[in-house]
Short mmCIF file of C-alpha atoms in Angstrom, two decimals:
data_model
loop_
_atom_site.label_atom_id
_atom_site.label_comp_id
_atom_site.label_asym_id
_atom_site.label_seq_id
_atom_site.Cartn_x
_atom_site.Cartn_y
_atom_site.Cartn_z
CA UNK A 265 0.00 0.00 0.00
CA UNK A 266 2.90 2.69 0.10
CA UNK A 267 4.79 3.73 -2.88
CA UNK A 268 8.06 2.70 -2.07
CA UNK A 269 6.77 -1.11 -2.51
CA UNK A 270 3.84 -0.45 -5.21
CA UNK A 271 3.77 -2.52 -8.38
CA UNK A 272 4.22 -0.04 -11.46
CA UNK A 273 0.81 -0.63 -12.80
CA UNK A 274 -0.20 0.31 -9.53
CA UNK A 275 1.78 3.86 -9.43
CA UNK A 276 -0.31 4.07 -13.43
CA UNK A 277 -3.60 3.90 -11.78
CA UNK A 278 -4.60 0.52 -13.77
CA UNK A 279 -6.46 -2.33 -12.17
CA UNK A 280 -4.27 -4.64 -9.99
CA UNK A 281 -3.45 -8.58 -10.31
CA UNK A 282 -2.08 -11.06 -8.44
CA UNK A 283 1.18 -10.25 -10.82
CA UNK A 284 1.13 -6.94 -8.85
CA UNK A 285 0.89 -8.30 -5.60
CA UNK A 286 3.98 -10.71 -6.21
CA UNK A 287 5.70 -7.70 -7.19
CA UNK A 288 5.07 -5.75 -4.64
CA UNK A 289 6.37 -9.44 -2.47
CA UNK A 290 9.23 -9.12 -4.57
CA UNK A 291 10.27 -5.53 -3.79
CA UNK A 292 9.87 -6.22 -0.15
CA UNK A 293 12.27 -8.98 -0.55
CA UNK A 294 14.57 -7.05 -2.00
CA UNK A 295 14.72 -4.33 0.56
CA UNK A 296 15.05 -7.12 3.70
CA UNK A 297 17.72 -8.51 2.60
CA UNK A 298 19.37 -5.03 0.97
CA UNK A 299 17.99 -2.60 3.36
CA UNK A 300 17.31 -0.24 0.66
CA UNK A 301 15.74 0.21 -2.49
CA UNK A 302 16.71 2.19 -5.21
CA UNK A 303 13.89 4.89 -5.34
CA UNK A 304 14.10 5.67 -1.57
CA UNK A 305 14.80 8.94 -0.66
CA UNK A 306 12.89 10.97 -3.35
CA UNK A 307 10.74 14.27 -1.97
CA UNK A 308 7.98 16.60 -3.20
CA UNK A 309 5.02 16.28 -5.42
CA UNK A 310 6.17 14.55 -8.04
CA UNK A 311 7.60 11.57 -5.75
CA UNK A 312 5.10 8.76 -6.83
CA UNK A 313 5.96 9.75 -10.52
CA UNK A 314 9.68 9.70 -9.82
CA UNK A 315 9.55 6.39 -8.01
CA UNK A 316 7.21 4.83 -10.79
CA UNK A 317 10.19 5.82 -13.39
CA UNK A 318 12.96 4.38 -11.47
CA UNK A 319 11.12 1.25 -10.91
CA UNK A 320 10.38 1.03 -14.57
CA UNK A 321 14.04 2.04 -15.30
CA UNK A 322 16.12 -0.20 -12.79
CA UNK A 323 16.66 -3.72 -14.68
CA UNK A 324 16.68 -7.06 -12.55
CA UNK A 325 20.16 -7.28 -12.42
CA UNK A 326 20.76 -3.94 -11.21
CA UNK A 327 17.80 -4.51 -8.80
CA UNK A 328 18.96 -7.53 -7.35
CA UNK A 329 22.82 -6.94 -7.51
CA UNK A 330 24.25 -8.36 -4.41
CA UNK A 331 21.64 -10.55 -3.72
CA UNK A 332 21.32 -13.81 -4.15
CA UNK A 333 20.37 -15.19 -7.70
CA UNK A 334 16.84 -16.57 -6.81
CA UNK A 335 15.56 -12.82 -5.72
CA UNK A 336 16.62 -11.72 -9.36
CA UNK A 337 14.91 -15.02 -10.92
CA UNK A 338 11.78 -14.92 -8.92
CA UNK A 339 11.78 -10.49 -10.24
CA UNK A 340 12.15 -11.14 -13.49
CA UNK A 341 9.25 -13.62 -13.45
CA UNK A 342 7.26 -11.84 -11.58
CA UNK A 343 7.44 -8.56 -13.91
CA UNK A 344 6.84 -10.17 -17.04
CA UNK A 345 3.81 -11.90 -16.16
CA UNK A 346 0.82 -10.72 -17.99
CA UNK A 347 -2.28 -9.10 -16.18
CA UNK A 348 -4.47 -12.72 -16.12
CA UNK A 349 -1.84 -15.13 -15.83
CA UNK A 350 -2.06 -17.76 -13.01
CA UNK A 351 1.03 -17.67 -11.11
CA UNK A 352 3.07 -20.88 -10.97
CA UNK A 353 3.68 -20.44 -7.57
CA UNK A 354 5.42 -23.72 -6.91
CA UNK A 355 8.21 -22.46 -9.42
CA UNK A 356 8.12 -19.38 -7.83
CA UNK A 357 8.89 -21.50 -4.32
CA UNK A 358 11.31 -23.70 -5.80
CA UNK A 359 13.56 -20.47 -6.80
CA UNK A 360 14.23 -20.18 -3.27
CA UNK A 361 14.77 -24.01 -2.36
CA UNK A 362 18.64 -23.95 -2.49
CA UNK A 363 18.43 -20.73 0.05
CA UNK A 364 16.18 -22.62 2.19
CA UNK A 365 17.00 -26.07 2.33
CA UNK A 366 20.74 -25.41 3.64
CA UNK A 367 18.93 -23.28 6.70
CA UNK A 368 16.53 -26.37 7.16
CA UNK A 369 18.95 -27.94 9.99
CA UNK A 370 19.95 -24.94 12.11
CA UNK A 371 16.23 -23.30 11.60
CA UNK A 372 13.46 -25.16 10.43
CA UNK A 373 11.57 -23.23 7.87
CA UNK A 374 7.92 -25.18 6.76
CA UNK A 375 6.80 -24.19 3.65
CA UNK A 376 4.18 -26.79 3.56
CA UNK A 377 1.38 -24.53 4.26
CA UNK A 378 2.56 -21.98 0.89
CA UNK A 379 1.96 -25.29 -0.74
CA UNK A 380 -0.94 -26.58 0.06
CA UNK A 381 -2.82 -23.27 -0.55
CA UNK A 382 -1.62 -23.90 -3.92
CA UNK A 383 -2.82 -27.36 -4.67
CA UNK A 384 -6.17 -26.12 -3.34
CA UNK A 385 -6.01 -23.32 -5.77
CA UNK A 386 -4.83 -25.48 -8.53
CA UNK A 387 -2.51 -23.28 -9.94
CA UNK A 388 0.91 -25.95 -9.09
CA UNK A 389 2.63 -27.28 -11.92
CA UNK A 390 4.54 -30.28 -11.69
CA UNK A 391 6.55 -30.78 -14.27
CA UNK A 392 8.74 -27.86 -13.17
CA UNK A 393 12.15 -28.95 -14.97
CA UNK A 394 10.41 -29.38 -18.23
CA UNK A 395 11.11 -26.19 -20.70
CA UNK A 396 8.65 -23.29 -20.95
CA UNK A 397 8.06 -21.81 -24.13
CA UNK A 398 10.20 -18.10 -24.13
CA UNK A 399 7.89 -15.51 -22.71
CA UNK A 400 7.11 -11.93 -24.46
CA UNK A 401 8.69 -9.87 -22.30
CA UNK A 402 5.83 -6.93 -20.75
CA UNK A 403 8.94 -4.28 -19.83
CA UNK A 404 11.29 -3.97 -22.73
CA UNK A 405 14.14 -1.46 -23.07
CA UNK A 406 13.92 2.42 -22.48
CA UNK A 407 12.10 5.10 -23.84
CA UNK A 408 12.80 5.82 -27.58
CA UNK A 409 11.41 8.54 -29.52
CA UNK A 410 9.54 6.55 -32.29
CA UNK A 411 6.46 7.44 -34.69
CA UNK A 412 3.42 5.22 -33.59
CA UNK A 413 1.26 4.87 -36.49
CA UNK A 414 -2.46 3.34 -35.54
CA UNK A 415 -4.68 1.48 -38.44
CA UNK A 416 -8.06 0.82 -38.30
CA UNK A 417 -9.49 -2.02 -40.77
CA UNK A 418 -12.95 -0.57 -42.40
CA UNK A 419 -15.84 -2.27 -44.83
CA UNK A 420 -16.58 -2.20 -47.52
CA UNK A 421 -13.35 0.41 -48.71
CA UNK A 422 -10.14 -0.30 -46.78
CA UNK A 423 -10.02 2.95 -44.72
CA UNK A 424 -7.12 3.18 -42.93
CA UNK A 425 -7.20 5.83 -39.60
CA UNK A 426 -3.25 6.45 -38.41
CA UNK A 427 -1.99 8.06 -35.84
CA UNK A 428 1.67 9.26 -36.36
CA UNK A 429 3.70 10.43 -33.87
CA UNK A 430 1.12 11.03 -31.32
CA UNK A 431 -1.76 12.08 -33.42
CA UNK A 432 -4.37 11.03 -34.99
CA UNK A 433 -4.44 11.04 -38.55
CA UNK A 434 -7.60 9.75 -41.29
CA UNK A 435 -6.09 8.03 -44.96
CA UNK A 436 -8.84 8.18 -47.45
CA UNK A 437 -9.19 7.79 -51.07
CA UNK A 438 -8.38 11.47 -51.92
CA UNK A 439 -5.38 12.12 -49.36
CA UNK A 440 -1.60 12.86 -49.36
CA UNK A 441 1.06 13.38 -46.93
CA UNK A 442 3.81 15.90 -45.74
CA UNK A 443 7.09 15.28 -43.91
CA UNK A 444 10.06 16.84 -42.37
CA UNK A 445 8.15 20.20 -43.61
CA UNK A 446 10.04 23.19 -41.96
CA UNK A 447 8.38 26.38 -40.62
CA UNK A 448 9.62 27.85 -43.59
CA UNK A 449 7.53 25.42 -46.32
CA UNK A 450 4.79 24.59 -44.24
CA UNK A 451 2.31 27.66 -45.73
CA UNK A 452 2.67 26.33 -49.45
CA UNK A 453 1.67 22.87 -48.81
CA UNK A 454 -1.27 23.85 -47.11
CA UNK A 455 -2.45 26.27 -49.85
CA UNK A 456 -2.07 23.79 -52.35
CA UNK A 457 -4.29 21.09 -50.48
CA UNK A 458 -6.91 23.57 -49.85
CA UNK A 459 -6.98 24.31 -53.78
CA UNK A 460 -7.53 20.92 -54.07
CA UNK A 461 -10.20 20.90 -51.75
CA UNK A 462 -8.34 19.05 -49.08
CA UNK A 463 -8.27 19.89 -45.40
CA UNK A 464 -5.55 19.13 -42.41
CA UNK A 465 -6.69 15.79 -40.67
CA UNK A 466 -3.84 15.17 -38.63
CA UNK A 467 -0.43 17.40 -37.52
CA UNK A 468 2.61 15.37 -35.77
CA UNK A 469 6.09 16.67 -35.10
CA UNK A 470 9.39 15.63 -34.53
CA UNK A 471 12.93 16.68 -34.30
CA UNK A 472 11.62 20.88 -35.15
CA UNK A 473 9.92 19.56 -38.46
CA UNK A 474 6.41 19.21 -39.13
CA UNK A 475 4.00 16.35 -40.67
CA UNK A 476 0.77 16.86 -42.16
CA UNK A 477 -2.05 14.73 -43.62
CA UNK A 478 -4.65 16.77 -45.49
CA UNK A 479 -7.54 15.27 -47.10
CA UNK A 480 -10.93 15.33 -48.86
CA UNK A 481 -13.07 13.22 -45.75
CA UNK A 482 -12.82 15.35 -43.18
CA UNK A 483 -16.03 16.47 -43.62
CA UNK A 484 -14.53 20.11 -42.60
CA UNK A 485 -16.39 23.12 -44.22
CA UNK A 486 -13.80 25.54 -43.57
CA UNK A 487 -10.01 25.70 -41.31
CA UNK A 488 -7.64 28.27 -40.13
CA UNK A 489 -4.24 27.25 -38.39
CA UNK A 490 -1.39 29.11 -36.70
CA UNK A 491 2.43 28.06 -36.12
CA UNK A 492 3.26 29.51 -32.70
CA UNK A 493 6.24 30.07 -30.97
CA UNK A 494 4.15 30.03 -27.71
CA UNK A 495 3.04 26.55 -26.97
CA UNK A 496 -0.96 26.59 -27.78
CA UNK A 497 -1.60 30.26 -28.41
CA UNK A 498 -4.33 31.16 -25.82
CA UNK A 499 -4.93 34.58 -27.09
CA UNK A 500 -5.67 33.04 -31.14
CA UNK A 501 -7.15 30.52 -29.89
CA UNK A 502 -9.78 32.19 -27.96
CA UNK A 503 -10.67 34.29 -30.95
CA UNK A 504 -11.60 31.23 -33.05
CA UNK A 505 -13.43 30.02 -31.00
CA UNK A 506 -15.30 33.05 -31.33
CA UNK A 507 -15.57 32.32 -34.79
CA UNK A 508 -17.26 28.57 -34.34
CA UNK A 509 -13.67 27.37 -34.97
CA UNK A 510 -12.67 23.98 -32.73
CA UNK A 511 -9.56 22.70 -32.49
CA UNK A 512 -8.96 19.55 -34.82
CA UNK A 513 -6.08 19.10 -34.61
CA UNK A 514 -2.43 20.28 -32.54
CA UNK A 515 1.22 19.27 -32.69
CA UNK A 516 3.93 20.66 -30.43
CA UNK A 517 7.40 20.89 -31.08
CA UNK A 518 11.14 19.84 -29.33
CA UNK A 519 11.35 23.86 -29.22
CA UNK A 520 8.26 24.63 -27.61
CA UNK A 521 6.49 26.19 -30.50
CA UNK A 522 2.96 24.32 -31.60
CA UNK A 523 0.99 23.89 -34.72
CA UNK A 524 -2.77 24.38 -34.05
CA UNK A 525 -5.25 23.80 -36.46
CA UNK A 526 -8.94 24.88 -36.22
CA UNK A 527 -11.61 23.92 -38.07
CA UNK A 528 -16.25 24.57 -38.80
CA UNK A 529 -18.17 21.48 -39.28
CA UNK A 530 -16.84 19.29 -36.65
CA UNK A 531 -19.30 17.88 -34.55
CA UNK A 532 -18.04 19.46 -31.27
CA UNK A 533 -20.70 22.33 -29.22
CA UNK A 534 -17.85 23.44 -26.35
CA UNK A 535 -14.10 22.59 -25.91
CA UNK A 536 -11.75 23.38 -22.74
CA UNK A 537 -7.57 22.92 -23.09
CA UNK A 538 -4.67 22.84 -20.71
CA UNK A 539 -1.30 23.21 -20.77
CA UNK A 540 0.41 21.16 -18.01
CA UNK A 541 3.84 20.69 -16.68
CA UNK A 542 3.02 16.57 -16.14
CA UNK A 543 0.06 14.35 -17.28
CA UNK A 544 -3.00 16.70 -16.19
CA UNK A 545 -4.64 13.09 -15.07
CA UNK A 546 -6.84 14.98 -12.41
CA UNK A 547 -8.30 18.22 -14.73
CA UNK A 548 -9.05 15.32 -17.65
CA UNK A 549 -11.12 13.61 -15.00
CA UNK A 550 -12.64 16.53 -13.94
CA UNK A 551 -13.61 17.21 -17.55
CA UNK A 552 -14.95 13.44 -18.23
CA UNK A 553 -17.62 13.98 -15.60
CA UNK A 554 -18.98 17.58 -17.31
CA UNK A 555 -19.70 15.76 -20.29
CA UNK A 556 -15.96 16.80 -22.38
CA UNK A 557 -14.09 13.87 -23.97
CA UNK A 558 -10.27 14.15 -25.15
CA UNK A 559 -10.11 14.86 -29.13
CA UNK A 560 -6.76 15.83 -29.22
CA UNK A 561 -3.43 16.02 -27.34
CA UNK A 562 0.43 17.03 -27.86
CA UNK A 563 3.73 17.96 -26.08
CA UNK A 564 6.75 20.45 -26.78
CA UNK A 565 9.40 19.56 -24.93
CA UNK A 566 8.44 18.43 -21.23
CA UNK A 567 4.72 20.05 -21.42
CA UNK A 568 1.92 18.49 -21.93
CA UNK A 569 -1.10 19.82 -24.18
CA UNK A 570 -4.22 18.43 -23.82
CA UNK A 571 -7.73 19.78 -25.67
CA UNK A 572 -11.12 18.41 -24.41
CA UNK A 573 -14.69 18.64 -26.23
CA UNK A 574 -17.96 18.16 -25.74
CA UNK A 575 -20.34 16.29 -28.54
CA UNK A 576 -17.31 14.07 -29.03
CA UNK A 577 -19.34 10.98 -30.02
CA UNK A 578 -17.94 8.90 -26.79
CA UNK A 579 -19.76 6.86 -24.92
CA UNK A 580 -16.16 6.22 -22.68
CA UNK A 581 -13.16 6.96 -22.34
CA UNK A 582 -10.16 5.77 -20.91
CA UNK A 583 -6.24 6.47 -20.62
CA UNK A 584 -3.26 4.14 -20.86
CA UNK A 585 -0.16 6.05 -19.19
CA UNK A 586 3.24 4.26 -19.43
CA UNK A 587 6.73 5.03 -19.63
CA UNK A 588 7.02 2.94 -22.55
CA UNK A 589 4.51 1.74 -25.60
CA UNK A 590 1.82 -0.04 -22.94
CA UNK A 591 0.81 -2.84 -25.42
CA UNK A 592 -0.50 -5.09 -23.21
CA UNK A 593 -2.70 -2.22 -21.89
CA UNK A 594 -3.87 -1.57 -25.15
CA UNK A 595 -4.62 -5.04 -26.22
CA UNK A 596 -6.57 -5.46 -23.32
CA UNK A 597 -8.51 -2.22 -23.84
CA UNK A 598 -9.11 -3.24 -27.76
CA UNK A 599 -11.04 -6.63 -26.44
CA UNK A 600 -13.44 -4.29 -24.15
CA UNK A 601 -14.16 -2.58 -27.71
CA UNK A 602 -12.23 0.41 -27.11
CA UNK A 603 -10.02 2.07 -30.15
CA UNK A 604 -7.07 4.54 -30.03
CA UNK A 605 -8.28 7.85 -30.77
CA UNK A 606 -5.77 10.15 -29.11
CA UNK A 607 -1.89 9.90 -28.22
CA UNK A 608 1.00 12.09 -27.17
CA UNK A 609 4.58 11.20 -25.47
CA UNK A 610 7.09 13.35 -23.84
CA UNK A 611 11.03 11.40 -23.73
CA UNK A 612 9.30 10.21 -20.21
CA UNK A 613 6.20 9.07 -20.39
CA UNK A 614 3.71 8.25 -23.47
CA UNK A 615 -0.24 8.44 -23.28
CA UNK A 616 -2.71 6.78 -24.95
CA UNK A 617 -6.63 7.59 -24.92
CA UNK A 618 -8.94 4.93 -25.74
CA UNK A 619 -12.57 5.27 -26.81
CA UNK A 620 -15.78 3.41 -27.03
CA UNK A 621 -17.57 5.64 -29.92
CA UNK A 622 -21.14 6.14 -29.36
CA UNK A 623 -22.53 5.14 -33.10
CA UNK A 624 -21.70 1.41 -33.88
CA UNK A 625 -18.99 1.83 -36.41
CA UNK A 626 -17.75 -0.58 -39.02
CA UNK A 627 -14.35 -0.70 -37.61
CA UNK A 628 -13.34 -4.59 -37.63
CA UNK A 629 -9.59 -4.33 -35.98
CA UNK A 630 -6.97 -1.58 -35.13
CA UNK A 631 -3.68 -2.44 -35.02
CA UNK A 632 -0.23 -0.34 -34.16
CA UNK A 633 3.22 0.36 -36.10
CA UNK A 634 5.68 1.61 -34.68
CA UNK A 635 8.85 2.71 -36.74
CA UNK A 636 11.69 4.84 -36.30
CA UNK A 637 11.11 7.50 -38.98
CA UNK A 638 7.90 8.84 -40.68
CA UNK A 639 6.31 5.62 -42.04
CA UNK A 640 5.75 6.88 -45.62
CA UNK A 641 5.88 3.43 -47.11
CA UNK A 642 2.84 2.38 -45.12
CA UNK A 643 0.78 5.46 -45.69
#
């Protein structure tokens, strides 16, 4: 229950397991026989984030150097358990044996009773020397800055809906694309689009440059847009809104300047945005019980930018918040009936909004790509 020995999914706010509770076993472990754990000793407001990123961060091995090599085995399996998975808790025992049984004559230690609650449960395995099948690690490497690129599977046309970067972006049959556009360039391609009758669906940003995908399905009537050097323009904003503008769509930059793009004939009656230093968990929950949904988010730099709108078309809403890409999270969400429509990362942490739309739509699957530069070839 405190956060020096919380499970990680428990720091994220998401629904606990048994994996969590072995975790939090393993942690306490850890500091008996250490005396110390790695995240001790943080202060201020921000502790429970800065304790949830050093648990993330710290490997195993690092964890568990100096102990014994059963507390790093029993870690490791614990973390990369998935969310429903019966513990084998007889292999989780027998890490331990060769600690225990050379104890056994100087202090008897019964272990018995750990046992039998696990036959009862039926969750022992017997065949414990046999070899499992390799496991898909849940906590994989550090933070990289990526483009995630979400597709959504549509009848009768193949529709695809992407998100790249951390926004969302819509590929229909009269579309095209823009990348590594500079400050400089960015004007032209937009003129030429809206010649062509085509209208921003998507902004993303990365390394000071700028992508765009404009198209003909937006179902947009008319758009304005302004490159700031002030993160989310308050002032311009306001006076949009003044002219039944909403935002549609908003990118922020390594710099701190943002792309905002506002647009007429969206379905939206009211929005509401904030700029935050962290994730601004508690305002979005705020907003979710007056009736506003998240449409859109973004970050420059270490800020977070987050717009909210009623008439949304949600019927729910929920956020994944990891320090890496939280596919288990989303996988799980996806079999509730939930789909990606919202996404944003800092170098720390990257978030993920999940909706149930309110209309039935024809959506079969959504999957995610992730790829290390702009994935043109996929578009």
């Amino acid at each position: 229950g405190t956060i020096r020995y919380a499970s990680v999914h428990a720091h994220l706010g998401r629904t606990g397991s048994r994996r969590d509770d072995l975790e939090s076993l393993a942690y306490t472990l850890i500091f008996l026989i250490k005396g110390r754990l790695p995240w001790q000793g943080y202060q201020g407001d921000d502790k429970s984030f800065l304790v949830c990123k050093k648990k993330m961060g710290t490997s195993p091995e690092l964890m568990c150097c100096f102990c014994p090599a059963p507390f790093k085995q029993f870690l490791e399996a614990v973390i990369n358990m998935k969310f429903d998975e019966e513990p084998n808790y007889a292999k989780l025992i027998s890490f331990f044996e060769s600690l225990i049984d050379p104890c056994i004559p100087l202090r008897p230690i019964r272990i018995d009773g750990a046992l039998k609650v696990g036959q009862k449960r039926g969750r022992l395995v017997i065949n414990l020397e046999e070899d499992e099948q390799p496991k898909k690690k849940v906590r994989l490497g550090s933070p990289a800055t990526q483009w995630v690129s979400v597709y959504n599977a549509r009848r009768p046309m193949k529709q695809r809906s992407q998100m790249l970067f951390h926004v969302s972006v819509t590929s229909y049959q009269s579309c095209r694309y823009h990348y590594n556009v500079a400050d400089s360039r960015l004007h032209q391609h937009v003129e030429k689009g809206n010649e062509d009758g085509l209208f921003i669906s998507c902004v993303a940003s990365a390394a000071n440059l700028w992508a765009l995908i404009m198209d003909a399905g937006t179902g947009f009537t008319s758009q304005v847009y302004e490159l700031s050097a002030v993160f989310l323009h308050k002032d311009w904003i306001m006076e949009q809104w003044e002219r039944n503008y909403y935002i549609s769509s908003i990118a922020g930059a390594n710099n701190g300047s943002s792309l905002v793009v506002m647009s007429k004939g969206t379905p939206y009656t009211q929005q509401s945005y904030k700029v935050s230093e962290s994730f601004p968990f508690k305002w979005i929950n705020k907003k979710w019980k007056e009736g506003f949904h998240v449409t859109s988010m973004t970050t420059a730099g270490s800020r977070w930018g987050v717009v909210m709108s009623r008439n949304a078309g949600f019927s729910d809403q929920v956020v994944e918040l990891d320090f890496l890409y939280p596919s288990e999270g989303i996988h799980r969400r996806w079999e509730s009936g939930y789909r990606i429509t919202s996404m944003a990362a800092t170098v720390d942490q990257a978030a993920f909004i999940l909706s149930i739309p309110k209309r039935k739509t024809m959506d079969e699957t959504q999957e995610t790509l992730r790829t290390s530069a702009f994935p043109s070839t996929h578009v």
